[in-house]
PDB file of C-alpha atoms and ligand atoms in Angstrom:
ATOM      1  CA  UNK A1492      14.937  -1.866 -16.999  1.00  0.00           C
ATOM      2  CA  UNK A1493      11.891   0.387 -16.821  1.00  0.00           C
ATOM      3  CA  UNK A1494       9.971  -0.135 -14.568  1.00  0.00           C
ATOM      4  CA  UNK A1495       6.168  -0.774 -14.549  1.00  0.00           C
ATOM      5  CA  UNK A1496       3.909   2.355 -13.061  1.00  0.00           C
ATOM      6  CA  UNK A1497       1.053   0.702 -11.065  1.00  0.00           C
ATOM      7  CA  UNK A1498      -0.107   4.057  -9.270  1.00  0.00           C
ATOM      8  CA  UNK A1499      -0.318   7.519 -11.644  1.00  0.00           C
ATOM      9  CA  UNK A1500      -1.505  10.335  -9.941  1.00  0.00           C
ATOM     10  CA  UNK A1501      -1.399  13.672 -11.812  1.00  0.00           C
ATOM     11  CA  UNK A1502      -2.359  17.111 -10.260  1.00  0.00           C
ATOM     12  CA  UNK A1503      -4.607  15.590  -7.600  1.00  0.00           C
ATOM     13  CA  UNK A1504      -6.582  18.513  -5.976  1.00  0.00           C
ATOM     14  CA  UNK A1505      -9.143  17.745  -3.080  1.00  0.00           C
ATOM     15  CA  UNK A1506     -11.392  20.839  -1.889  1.00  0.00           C
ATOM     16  CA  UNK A1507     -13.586  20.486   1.165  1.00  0.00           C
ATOM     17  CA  UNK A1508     -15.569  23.338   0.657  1.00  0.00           C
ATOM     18  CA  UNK A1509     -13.524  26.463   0.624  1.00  0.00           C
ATOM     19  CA  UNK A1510     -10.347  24.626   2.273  1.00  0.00           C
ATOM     20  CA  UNK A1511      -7.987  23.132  -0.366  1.00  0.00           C
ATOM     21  CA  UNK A1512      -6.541  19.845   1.593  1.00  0.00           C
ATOM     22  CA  UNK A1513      -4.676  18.295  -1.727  1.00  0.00           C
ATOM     23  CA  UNK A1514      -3.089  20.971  -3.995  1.00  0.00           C
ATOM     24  CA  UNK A1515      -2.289  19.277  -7.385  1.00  0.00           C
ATOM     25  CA  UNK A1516       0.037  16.590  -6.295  1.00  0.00           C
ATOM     26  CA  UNK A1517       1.873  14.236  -8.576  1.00  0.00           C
ATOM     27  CA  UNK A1518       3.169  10.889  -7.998  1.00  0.00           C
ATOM     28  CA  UNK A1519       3.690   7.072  -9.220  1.00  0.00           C
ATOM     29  CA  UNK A1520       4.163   4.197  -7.797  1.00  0.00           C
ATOM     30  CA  UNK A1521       6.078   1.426  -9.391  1.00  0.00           C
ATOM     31  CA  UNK A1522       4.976  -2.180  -8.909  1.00  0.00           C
ATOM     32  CA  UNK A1523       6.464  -4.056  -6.290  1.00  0.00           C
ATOM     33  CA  UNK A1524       8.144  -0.805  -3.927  1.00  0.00           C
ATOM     34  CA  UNK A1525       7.161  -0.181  -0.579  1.00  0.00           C
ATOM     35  CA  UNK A1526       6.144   3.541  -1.010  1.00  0.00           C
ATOM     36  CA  UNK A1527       5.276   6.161   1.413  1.00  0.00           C
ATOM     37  CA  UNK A1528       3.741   9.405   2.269  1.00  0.00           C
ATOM     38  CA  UNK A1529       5.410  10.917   5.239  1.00  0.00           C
ATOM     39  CA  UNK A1530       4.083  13.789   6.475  1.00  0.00           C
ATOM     40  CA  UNK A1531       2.330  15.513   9.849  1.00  0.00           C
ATOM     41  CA  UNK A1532      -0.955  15.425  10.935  1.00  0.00           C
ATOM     42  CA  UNK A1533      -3.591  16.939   8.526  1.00  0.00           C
ATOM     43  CA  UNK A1534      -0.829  16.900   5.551  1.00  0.00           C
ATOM     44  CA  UNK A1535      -3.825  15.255   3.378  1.00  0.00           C
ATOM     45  CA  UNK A1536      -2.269  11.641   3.750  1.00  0.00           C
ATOM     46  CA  UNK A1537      -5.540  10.080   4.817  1.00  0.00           C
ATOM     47  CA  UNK A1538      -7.503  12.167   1.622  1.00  0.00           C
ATOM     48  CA  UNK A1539      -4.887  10.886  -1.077  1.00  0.00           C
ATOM     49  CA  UNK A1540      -5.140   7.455  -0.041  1.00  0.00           C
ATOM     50  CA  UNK A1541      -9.217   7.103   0.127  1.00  0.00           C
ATOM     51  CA  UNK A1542      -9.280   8.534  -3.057  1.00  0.00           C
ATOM     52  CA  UNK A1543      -6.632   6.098  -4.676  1.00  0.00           C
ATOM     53  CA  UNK A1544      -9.002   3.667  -3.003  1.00  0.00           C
ATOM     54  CA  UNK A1545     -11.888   5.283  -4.354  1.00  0.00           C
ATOM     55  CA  UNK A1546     -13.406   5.776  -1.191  1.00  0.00           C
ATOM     56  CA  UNK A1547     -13.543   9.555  -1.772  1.00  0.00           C
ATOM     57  CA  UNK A1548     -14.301  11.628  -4.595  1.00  0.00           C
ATOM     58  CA  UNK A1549     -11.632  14.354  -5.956  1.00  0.00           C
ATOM     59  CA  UNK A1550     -11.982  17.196  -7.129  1.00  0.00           C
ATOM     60  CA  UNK A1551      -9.728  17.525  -9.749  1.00  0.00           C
ATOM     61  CA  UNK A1552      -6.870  15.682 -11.443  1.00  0.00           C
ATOM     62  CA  UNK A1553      -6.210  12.021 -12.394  1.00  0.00           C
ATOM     63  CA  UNK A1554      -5.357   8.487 -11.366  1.00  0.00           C
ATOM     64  CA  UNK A1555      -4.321   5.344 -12.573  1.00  0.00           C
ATOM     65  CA  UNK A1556      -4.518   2.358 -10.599  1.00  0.00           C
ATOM     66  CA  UNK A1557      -3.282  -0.960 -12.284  1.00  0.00           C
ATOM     67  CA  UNK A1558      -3.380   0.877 -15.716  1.00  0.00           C
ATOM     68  CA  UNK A1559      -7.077   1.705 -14.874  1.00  0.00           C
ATOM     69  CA  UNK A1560      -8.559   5.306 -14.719  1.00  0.00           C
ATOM     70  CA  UNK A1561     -10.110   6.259 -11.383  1.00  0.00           C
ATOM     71  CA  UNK A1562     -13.176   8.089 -13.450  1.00  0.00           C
ATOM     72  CA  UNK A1563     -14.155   5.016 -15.834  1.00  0.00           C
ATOM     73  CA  UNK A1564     -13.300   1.736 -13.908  1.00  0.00           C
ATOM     74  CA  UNK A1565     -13.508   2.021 -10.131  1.00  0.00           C
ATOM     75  CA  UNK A1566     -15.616  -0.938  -9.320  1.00  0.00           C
ATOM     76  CA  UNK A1567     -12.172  -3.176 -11.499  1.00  0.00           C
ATOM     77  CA  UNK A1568      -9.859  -0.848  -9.153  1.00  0.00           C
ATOM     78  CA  UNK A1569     -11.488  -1.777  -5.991  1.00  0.00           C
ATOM     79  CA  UNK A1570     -10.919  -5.895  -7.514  1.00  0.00           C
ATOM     80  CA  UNK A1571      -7.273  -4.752  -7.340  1.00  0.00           C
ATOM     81  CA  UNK A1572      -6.503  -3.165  -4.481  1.00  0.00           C
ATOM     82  CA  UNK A1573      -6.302  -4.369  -0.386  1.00  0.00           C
ATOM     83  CA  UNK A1574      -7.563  -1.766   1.990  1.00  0.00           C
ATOM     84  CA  UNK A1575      -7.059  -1.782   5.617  1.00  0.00           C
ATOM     85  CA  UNK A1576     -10.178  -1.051   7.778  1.00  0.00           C
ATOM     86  CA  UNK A1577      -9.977   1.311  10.651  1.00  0.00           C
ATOM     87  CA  UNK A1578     -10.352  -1.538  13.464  1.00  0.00           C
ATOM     88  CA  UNK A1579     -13.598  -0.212  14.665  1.00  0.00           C
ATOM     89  CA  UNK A1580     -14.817  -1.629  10.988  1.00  0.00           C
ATOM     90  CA  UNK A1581     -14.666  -5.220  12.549  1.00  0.00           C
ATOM     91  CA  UNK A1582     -17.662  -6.897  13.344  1.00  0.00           C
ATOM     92  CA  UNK A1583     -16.472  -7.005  17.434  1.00  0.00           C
ATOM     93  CA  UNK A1584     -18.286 -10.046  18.449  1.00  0.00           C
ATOM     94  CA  UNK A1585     -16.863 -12.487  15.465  1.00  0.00           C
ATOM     95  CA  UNK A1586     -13.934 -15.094  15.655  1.00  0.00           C
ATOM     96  CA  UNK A1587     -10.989 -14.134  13.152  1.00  0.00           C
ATOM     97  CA  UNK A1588     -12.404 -17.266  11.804  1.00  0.00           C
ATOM     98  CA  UNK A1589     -15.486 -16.118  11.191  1.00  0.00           C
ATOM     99  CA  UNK A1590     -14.255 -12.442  10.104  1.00  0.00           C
ATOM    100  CA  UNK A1591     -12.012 -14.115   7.111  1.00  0.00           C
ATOM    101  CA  UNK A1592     -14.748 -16.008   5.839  1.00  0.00           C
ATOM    102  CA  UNK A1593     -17.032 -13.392   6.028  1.00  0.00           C
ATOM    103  CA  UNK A1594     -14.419 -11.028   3.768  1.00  0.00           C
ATOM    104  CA  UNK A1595     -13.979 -14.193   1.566  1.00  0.00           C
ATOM    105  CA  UNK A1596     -17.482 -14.780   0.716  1.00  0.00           C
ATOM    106  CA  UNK A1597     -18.138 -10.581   0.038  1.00  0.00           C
ATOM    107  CA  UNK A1598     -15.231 -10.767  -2.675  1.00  0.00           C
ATOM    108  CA  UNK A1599     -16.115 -14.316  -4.086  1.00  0.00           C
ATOM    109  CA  UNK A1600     -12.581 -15.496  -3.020  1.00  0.00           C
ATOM    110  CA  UNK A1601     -11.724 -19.154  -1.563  1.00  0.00           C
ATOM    111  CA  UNK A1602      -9.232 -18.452   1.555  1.00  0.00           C
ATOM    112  CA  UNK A1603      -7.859 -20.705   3.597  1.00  0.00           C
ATOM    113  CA  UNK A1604      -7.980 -19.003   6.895  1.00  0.00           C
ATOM    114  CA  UNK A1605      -5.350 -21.194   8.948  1.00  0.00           C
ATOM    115  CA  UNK A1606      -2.728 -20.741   6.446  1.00  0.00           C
ATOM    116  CA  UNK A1607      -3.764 -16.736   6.555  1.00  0.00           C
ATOM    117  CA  UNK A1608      -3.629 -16.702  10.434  1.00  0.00           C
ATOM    118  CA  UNK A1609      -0.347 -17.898  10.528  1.00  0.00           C
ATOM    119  CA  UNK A1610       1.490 -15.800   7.588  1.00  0.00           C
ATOM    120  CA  UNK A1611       0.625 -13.303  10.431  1.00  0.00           C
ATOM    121  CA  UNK A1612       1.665 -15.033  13.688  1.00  0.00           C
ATOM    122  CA  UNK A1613      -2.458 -14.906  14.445  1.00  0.00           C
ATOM    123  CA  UNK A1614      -2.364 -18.874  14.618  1.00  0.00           C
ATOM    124  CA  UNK A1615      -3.262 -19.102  18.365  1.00  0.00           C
ATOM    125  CA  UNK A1616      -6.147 -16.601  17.816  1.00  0.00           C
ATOM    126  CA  UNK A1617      -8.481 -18.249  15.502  1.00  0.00           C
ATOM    127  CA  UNK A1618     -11.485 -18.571  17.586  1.00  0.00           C
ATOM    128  CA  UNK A1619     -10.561 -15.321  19.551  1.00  0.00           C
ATOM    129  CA  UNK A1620     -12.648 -12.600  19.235  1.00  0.00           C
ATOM    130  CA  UNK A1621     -11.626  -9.505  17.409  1.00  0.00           C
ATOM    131  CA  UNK A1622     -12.693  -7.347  20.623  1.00  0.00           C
ATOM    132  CA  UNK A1623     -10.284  -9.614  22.723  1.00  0.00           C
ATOM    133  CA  UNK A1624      -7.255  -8.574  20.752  1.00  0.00           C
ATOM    134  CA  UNK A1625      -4.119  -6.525  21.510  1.00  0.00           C
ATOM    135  CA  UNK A1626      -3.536  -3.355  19.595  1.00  0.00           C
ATOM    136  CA  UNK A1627      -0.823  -5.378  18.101  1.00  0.00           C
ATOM    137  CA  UNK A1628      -3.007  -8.142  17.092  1.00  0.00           C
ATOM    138  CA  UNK A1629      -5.422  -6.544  16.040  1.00  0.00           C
ATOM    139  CA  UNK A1630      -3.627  -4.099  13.383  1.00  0.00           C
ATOM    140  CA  UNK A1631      -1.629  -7.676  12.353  1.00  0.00           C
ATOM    141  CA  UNK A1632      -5.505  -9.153  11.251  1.00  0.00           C
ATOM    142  CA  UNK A1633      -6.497  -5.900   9.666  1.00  0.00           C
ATOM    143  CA  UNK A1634      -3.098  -6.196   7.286  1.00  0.00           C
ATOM    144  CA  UNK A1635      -4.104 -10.258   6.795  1.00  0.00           C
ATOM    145  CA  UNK A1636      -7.464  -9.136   5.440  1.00  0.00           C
ATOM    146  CA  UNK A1637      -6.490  -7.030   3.055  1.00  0.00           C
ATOM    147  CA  UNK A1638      -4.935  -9.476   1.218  1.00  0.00           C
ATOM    148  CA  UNK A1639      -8.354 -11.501   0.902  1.00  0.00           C
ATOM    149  CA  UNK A1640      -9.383 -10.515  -2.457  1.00  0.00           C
ATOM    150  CA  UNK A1641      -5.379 -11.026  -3.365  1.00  0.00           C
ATOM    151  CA  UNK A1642      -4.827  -7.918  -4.494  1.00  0.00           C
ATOM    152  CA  UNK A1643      -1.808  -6.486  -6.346  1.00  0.00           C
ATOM    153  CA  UNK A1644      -1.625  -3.167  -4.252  1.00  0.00           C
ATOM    154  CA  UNK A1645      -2.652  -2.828  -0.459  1.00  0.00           C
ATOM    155  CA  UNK A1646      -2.829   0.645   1.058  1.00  0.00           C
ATOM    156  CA  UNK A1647      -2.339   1.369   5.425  1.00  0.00           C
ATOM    157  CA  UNK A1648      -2.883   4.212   6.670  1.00  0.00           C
ATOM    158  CA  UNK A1649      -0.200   4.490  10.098  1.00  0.00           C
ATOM    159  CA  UNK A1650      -0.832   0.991  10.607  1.00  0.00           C
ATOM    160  CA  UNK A1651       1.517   1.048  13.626  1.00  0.00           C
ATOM    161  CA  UNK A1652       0.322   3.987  15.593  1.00  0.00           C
ATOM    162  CA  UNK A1653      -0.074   3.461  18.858  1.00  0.00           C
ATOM    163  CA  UNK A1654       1.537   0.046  19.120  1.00  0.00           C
ATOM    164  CA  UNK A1655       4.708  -0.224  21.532  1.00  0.00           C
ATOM    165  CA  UNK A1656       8.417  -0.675  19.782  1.00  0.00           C
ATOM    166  CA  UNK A1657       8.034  -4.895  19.648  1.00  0.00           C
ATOM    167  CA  UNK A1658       5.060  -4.644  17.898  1.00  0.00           C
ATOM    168  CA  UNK A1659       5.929  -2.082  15.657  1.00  0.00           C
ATOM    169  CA  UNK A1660       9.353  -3.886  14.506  1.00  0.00           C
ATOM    170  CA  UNK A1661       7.183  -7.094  14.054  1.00  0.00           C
ATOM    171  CA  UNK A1662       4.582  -5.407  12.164  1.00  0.00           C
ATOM    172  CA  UNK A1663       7.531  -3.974   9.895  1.00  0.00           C
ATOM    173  CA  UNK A1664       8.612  -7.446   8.684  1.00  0.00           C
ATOM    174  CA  UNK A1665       5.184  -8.656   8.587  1.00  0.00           C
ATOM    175  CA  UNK A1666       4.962  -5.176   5.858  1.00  0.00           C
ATOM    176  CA  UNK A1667       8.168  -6.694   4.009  1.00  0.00           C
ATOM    177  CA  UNK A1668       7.109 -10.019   3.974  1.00  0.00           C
ATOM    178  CA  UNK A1669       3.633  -8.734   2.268  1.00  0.00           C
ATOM    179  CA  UNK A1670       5.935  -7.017  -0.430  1.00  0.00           C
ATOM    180  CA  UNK A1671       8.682 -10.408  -0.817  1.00  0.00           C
ATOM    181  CA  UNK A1672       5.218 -11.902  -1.746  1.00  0.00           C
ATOM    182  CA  UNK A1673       5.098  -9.460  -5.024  1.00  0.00           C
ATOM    183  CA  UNK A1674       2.226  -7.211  -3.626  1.00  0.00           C
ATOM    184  CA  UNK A1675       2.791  -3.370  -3.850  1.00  0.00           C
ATOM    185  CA  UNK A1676       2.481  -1.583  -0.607  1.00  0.00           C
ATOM    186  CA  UNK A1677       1.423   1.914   0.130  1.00  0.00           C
ATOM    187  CA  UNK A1678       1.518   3.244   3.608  1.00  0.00           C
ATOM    188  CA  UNK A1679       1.374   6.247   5.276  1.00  0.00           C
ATOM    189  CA  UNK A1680       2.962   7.143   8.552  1.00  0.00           C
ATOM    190  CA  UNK A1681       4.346  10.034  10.651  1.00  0.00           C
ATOM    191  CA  UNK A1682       7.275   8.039  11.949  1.00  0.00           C
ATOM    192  CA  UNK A1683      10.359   9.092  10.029  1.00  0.00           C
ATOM    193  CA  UNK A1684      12.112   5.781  11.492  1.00  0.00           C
ATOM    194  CA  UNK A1685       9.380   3.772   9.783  1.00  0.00           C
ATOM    195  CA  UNK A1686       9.733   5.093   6.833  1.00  0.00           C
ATOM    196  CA  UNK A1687      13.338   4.815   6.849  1.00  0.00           C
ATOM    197  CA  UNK A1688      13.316   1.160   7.699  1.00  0.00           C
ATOM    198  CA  UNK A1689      10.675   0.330   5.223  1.00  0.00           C
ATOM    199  CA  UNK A1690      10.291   2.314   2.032  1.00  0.00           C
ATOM    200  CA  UNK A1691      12.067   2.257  -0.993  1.00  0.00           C
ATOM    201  CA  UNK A1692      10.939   5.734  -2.133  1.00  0.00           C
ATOM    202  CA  UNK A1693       8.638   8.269  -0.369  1.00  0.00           C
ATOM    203  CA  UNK A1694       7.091  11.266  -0.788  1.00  0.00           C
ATOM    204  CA  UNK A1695       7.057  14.050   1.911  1.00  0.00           C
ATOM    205  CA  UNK A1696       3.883  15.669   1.840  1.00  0.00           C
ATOM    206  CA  UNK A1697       3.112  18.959   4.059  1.00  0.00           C
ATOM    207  CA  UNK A1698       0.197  20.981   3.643  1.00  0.00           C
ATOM    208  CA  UNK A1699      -1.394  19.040   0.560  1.00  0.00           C
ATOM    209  CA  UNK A1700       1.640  19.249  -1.401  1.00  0.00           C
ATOM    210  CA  UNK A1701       4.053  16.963  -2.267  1.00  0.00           C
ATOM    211  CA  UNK A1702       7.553  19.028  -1.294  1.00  0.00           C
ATOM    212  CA  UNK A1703      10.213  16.311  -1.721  1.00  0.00           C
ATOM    213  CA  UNK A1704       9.998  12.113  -3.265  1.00  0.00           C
ATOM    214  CA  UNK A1705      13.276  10.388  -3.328  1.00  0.00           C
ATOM    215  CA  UNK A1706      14.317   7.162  -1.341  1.00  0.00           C
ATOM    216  CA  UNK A1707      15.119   7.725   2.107  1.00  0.00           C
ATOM    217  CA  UNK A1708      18.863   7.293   1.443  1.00  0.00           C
ATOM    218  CA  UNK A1709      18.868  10.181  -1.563  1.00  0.00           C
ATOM    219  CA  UNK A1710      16.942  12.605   0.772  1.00  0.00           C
ATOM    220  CA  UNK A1711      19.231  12.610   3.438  1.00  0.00           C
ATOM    221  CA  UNK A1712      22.439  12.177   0.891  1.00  0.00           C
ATOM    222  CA  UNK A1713      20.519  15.248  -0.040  1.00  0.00           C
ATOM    223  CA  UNK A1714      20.193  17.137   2.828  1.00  0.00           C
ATOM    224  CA  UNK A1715      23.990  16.129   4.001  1.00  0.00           C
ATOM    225  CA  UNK A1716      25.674  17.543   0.502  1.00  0.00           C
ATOM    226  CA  UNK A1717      23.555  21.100   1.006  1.00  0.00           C
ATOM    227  CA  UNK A1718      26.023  21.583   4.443  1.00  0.00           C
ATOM    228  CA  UNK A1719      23.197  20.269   7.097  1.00  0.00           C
ATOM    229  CA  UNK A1720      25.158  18.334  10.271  1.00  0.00           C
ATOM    230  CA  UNK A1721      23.462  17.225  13.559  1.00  0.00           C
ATOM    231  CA  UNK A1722      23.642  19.406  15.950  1.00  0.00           C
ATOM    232  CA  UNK A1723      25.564  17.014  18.195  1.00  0.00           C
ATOM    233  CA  UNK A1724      27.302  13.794  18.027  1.00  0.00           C
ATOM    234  CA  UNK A1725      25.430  10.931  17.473  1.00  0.00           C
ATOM    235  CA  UNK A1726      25.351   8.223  19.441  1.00  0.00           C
ATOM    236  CA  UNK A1727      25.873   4.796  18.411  1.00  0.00           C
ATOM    237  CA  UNK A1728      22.638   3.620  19.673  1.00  0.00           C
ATOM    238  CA  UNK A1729      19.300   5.571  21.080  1.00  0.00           C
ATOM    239  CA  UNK A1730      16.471   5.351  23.593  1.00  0.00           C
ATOM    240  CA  UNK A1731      14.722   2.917  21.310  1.00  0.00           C
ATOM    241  CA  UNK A1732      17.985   0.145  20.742  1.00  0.00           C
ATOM    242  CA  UNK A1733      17.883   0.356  24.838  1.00  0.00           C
ATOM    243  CA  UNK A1734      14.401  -0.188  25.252  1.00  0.00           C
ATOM    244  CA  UNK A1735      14.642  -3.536  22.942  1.00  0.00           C
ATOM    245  CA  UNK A1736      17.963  -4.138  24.564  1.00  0.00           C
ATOM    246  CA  UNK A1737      16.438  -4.633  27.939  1.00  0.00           C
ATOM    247  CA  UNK A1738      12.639  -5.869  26.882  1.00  0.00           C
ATOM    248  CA  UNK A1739      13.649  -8.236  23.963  1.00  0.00           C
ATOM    249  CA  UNK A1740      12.024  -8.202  20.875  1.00  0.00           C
ATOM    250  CA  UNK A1741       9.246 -10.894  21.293  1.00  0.00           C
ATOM    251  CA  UNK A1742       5.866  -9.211  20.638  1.00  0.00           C
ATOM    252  CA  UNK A1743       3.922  -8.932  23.924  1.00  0.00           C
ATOM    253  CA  UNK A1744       0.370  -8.398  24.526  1.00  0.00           C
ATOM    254  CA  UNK A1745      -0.471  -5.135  24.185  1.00  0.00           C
TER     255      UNK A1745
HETATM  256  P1  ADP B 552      -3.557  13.396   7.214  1.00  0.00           P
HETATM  257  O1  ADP B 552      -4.061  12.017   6.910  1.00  0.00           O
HETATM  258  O2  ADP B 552      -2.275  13.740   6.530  1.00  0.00           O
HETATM  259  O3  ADP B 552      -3.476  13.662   8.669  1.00  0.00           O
HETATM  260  P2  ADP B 552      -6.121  14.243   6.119  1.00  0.00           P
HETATM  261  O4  ADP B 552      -6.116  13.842   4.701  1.00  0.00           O
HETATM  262  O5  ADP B 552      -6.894  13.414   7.069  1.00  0.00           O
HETATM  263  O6  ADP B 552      -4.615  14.449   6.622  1.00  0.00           O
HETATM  264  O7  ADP B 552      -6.676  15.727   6.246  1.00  0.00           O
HETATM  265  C1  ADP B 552      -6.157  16.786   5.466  1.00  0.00           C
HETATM  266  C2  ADP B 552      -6.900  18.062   5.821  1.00  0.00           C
HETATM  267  O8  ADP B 552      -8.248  17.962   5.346  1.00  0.00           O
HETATM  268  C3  ADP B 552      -6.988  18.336   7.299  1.00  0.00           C
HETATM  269  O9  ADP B 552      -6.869  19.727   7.498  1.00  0.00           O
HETATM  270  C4  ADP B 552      -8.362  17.849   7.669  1.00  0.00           C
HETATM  271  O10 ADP B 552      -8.874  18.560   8.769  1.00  0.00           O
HETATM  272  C5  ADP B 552      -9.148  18.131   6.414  1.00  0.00           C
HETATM  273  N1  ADP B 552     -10.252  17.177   6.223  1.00  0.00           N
HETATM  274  C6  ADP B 552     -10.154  15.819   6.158  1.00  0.00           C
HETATM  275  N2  ADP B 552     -11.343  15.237   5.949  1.00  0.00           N
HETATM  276  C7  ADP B 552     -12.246  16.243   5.889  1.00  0.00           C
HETATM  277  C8  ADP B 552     -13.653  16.311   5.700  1.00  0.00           C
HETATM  278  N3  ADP B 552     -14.373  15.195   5.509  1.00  0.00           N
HETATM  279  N4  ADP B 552     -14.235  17.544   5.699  1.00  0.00           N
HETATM  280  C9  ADP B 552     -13.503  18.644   5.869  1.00  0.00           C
HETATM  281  N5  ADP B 552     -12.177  18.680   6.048  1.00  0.00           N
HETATM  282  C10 ADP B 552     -11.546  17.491   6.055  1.00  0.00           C
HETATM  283 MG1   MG B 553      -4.481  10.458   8.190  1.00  0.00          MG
END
């Protein structure tokens, strides 16, 4: 069955002044896939995203979100699409309560905040404070309001840097639970283990180029038929499977 394209991007170039951060890449996303862009810091991640989300202007090339060209119809593409504040964009002194409604009346949408809350284990923290959240909380809320104006697409940017391994591996299945629901994800992330555990295809960008998009499986099936072998025998387990061993995998605090 073909499959239905809800992101086209074709030769996407981004200058900033002389320097050339996005050099014609070319993509799609199909609806419903978890898709990523892998890559290291200053790979123009951050730059293809805000300009999917319109936030940014290109400077050449074309995209299609939802069928919908980036040039004619941005204000229908931003009805669309769920994008995930930077936390500082939180009004600090506001209840999650108070935050949700806040999104719901700016995009005209009904929400019932409880039910919200608890799709994201945020229950407990209704009349919290933003500012009095973990790191792990907090990047759990931003992912719940992006799905506000129910979009079909939602967009994070590393949404688990800096969080420690429980809160990472529940913000994972919080990330698959967003997709079971039928909405398309697109996430970014320098963690190759993330990307592994969660995509279904990404693309591995490096120096505003897109140099390799397969799924994780057909990259490294890839890379293991062209000769490459670890260096040394793997273990059955790592550092990480130790960690959780011993800690548990119940979110904490921080
Ligand atoms: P990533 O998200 O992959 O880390 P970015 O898209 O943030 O990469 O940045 C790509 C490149 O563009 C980097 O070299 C960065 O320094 C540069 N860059 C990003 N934003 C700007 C800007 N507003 N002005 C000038 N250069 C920028
Ligand atoms: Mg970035």
């Amino acid at each position: 069955m073909e499959r239905k394209k809800i992101i086209e991007v074709k030769e996407l170039v981004k200058q900033y002044g002389d320097f050339t951060a996005v050099k014609g890449i070319s993509f799609d996303v199909f609806e419903g896939e978890i898709f990523g862009l892998l890559g290291p810091n200053g790979a123009g991640k951050s730059t293809t995203l805000e300009i999917i989300e319109t936030l940014r202007e290109k400077t050449a090339g074309k995209v299609l979100v939802d069928g919908l060209d980036l040039d004619k119809s941005p204000e229908a593409i931003k009805t669309r699409i769920g994008v995930q504040l930077q936390t500082s964009g939180y009004y600090p002194g506001l209840t999650l309560t108070e935050l949700i409604d806040l999104f719901s009346g700016l995009y005209n949408q009904p929400v019932n905040a409880t039910e919200l809350l608890s799709r994201f284990n945020l229950e407990d923290k209704a009349k919290a404070k933003f500012k009095e959240l973990s790191g792990g909380q907090k990047q759990r809320f931003s992912i719940a309001t992006t799905l506000i104006n129910k979009p079909k697409i939602i967009f994070l940017d590393e949404p688990t840097t800096g969080l420690d391994p429980q809160a990472r591996r529940n913000l994972w299945e919080l990330i698959q639970q967003v997709r079971a629901h039928g909405t398309t994800v697109v996430i970014t992330t320098h963690y190759m283990d993330e990307a592994e555990f969660l995509c279904d295809r990404c693309a591995i960008v490096d120096s505003g180029q897109i140099i390799a998009i397969d799924s994780p499986d057909a990259l490294i099936d890839q890379l293991v038929s062209s000769g490459f072998e670890r260096p040394k025998q793997v273990k059955k387990a790592n550092l990480e499977d130790v960690f959780i061993q011993l800690t548990g995998k119940n979110i904490r605090e921080n």
